CSV table of C-alpha atoms and ligand atoms in Angstrom, one decimal:
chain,number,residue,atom,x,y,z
A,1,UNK,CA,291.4,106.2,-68.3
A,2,UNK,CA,290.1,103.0,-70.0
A,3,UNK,CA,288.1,100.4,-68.2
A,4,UNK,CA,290.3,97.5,-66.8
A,5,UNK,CA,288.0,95.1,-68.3
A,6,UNK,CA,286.8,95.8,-71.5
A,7,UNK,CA,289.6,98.4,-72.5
A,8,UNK,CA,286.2,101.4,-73.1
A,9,UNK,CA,288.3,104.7,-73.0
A,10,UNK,CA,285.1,106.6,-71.9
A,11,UNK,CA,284.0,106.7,-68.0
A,12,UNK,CA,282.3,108.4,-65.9
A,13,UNK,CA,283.2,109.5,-62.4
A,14,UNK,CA,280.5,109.1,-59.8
A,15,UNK,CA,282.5,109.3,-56.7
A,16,UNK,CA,285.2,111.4,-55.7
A,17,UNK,CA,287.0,111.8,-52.3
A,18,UNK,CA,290.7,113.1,-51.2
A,19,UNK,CA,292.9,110.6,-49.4
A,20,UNK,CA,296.3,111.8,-47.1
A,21,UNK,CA,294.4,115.1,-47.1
A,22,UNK,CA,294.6,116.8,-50.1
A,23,UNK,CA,297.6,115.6,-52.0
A,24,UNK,CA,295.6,112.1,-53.3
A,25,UNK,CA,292.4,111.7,-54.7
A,26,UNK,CA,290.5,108.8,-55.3
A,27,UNK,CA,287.7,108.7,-58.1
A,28,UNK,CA,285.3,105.7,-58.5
A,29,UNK,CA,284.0,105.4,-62.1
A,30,UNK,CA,281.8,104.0,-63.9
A,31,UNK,CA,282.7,102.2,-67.4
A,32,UNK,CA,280.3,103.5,-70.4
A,33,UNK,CA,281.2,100.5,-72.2
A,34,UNK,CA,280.4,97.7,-70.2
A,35,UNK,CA,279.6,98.9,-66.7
A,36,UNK,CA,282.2,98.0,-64.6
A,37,UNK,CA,283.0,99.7,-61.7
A,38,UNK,CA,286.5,100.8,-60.6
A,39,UNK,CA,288.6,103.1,-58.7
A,40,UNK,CA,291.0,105.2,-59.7
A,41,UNK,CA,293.8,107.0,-57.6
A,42,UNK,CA,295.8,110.1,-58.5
A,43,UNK,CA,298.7,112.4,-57.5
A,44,UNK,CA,297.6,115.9,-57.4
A,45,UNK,CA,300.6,117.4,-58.9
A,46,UNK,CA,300.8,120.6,-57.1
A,47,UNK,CA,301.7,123.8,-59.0
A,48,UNK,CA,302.5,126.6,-57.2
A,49,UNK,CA,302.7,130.6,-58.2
A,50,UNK,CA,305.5,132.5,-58.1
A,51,UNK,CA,306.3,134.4,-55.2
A,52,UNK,CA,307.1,138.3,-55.5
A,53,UNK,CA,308.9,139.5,-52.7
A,54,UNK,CA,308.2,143.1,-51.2
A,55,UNK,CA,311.6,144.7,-53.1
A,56,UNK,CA,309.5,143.4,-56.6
A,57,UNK,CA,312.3,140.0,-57.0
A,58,UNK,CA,309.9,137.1,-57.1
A,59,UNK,CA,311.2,133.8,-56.3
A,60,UNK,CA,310.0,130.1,-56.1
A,61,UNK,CA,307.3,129.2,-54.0
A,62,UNK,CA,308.5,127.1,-50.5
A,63,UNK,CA,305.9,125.1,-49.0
A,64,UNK,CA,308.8,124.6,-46.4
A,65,UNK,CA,308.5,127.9,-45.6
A,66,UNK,CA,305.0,128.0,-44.7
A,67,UNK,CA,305.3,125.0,-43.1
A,68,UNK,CA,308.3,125.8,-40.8
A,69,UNK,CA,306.6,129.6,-39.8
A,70,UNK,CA,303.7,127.6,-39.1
A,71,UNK,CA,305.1,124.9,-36.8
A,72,UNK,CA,306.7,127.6,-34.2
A,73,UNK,CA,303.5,130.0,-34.3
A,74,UNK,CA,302.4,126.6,-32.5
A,75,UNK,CA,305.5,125.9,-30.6
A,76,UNK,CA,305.1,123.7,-27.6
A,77,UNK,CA,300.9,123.6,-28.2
A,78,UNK,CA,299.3,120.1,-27.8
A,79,UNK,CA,298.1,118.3,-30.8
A,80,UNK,CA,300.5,120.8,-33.1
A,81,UNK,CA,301.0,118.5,-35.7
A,82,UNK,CA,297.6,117.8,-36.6
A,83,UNK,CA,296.8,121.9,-36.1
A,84,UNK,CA,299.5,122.4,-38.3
A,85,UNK,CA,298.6,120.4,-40.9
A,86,UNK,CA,295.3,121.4,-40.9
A,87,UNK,CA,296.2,125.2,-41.3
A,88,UNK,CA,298.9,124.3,-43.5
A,89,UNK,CA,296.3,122.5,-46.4
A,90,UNK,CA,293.8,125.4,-45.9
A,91,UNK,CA,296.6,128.0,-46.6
A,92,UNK,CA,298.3,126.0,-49.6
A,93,UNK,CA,294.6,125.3,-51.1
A,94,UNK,CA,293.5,129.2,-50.5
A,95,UNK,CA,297.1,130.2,-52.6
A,96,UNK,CA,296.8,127.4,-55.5
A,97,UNK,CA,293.2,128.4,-55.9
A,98,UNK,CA,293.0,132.2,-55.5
A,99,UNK,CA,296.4,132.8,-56.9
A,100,UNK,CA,296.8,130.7,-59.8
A,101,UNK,CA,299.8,132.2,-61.5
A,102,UNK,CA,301.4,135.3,-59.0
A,103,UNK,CA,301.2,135.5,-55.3
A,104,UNK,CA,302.7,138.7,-53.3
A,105,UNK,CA,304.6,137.4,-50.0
A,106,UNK,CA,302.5,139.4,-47.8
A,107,UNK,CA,299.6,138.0,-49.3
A,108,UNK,CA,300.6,134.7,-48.0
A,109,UNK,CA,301.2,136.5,-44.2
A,110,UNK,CA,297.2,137.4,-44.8
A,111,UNK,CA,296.1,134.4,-46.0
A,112,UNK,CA,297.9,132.8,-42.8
A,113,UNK,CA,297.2,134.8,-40.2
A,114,UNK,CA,293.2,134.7,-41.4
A,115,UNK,CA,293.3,131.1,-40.8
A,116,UNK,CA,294.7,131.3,-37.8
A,117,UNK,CA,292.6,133.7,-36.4
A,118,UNK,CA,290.0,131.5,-37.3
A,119,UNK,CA,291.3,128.4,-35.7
A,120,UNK,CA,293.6,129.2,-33.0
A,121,UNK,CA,293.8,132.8,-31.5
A,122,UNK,CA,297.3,131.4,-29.0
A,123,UNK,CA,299.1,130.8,-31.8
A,124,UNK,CA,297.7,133.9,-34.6
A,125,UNK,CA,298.9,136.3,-31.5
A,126,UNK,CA,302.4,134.8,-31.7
A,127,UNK,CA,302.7,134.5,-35.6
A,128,UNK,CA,301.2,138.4,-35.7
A,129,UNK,CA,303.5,139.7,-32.7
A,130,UNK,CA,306.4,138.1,-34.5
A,131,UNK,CA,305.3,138.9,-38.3
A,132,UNK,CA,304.2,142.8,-37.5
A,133,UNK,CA,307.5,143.7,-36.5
A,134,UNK,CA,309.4,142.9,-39.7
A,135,UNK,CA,309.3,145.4,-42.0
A,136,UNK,CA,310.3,143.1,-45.0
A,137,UNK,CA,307.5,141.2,-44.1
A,138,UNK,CA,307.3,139.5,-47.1
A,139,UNK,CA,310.3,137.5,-45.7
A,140,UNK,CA,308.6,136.4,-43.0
A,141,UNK,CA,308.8,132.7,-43.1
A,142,UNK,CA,312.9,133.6,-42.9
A,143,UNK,CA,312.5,135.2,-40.2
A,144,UNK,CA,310.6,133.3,-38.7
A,145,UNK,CA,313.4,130.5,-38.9
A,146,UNK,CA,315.8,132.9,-37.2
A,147,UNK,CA,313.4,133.4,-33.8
A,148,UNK,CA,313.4,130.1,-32.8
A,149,UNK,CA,314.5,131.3,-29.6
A,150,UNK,CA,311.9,133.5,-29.4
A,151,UNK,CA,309.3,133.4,-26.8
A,152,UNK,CA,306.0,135.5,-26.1
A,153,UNK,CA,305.7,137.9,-23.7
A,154,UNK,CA,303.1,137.7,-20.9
B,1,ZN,ZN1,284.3,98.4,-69.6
């Protein structure tokens, strides 16, 4: 990264902090050379494991997915976008950081339904009532897609 104004290839960062959540960070640095300030922004290019599935055939990993099971675990809840999203980042960071390379499906049901215990009991019951009953529930995001006229009991 070399300094805008004196071309230095050596800087150091002394600020860092995530814009849109977590998929841009900005960093303000500091040029060794001559002491200019300046900001820098950058893409976090998102690598994700690979998925093995509960009969052992691993596939690509689909944010979608995760998105999509998450978005009717909070069907018809106010502010669900924002909950969403806020799940959503803690369950993508807790899989890019804890499971660099390899991630079993249900691992990703666990790491979900942990955070939404933690955050919104309403909508963990109806992601659990729905997920428990599946016995390929490493599939569970698919299914998920296909109860979309499901509704909880009361
Ligand atoms: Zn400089």
């Amino acid at each position: 990264m070399r300094c805008p104004r004196c071309g230095y290839s050596e800087s150091k960062v002394t600020d860092t902090r995530s814009v849109n959540g977590m998929s841009s960070i900005r960093r303000k640095r500091l040029c060794l050379g001559c002491g200019y300030r300046f900001f820098t922004n950058e893409v976090v290019c998102e690598e994700f494991p690979i998925v093995i599935k509960r009969d052992g055939r691993e596939e690509e990993f689909d944010k979608e997915k995760v998105k999509n099971g998450l978005l009717k675990a909070f069907k018809k809840s106010t502010g669900v976008e924002k909950k969403v999203d806020y799940i959503y980042n803690g369950v993508i960071g807790s899989i890019v950081s804890g499971h660099p390379e390899k991630i079993k499906a249900e691992e990703i049901g666990t790491i979900i339904m942990d955070l939404l215990r933690a955050s919104d009991p309403v909508a963990y019951m109806r992601f659990v009532s729905v997920y428990k009953n599946f016995e390929s529930a490493g599939d569970f995001a698919f299914e998920f897609e296909k109860m979309s006229s499901w509704k909880p009991k009361n």
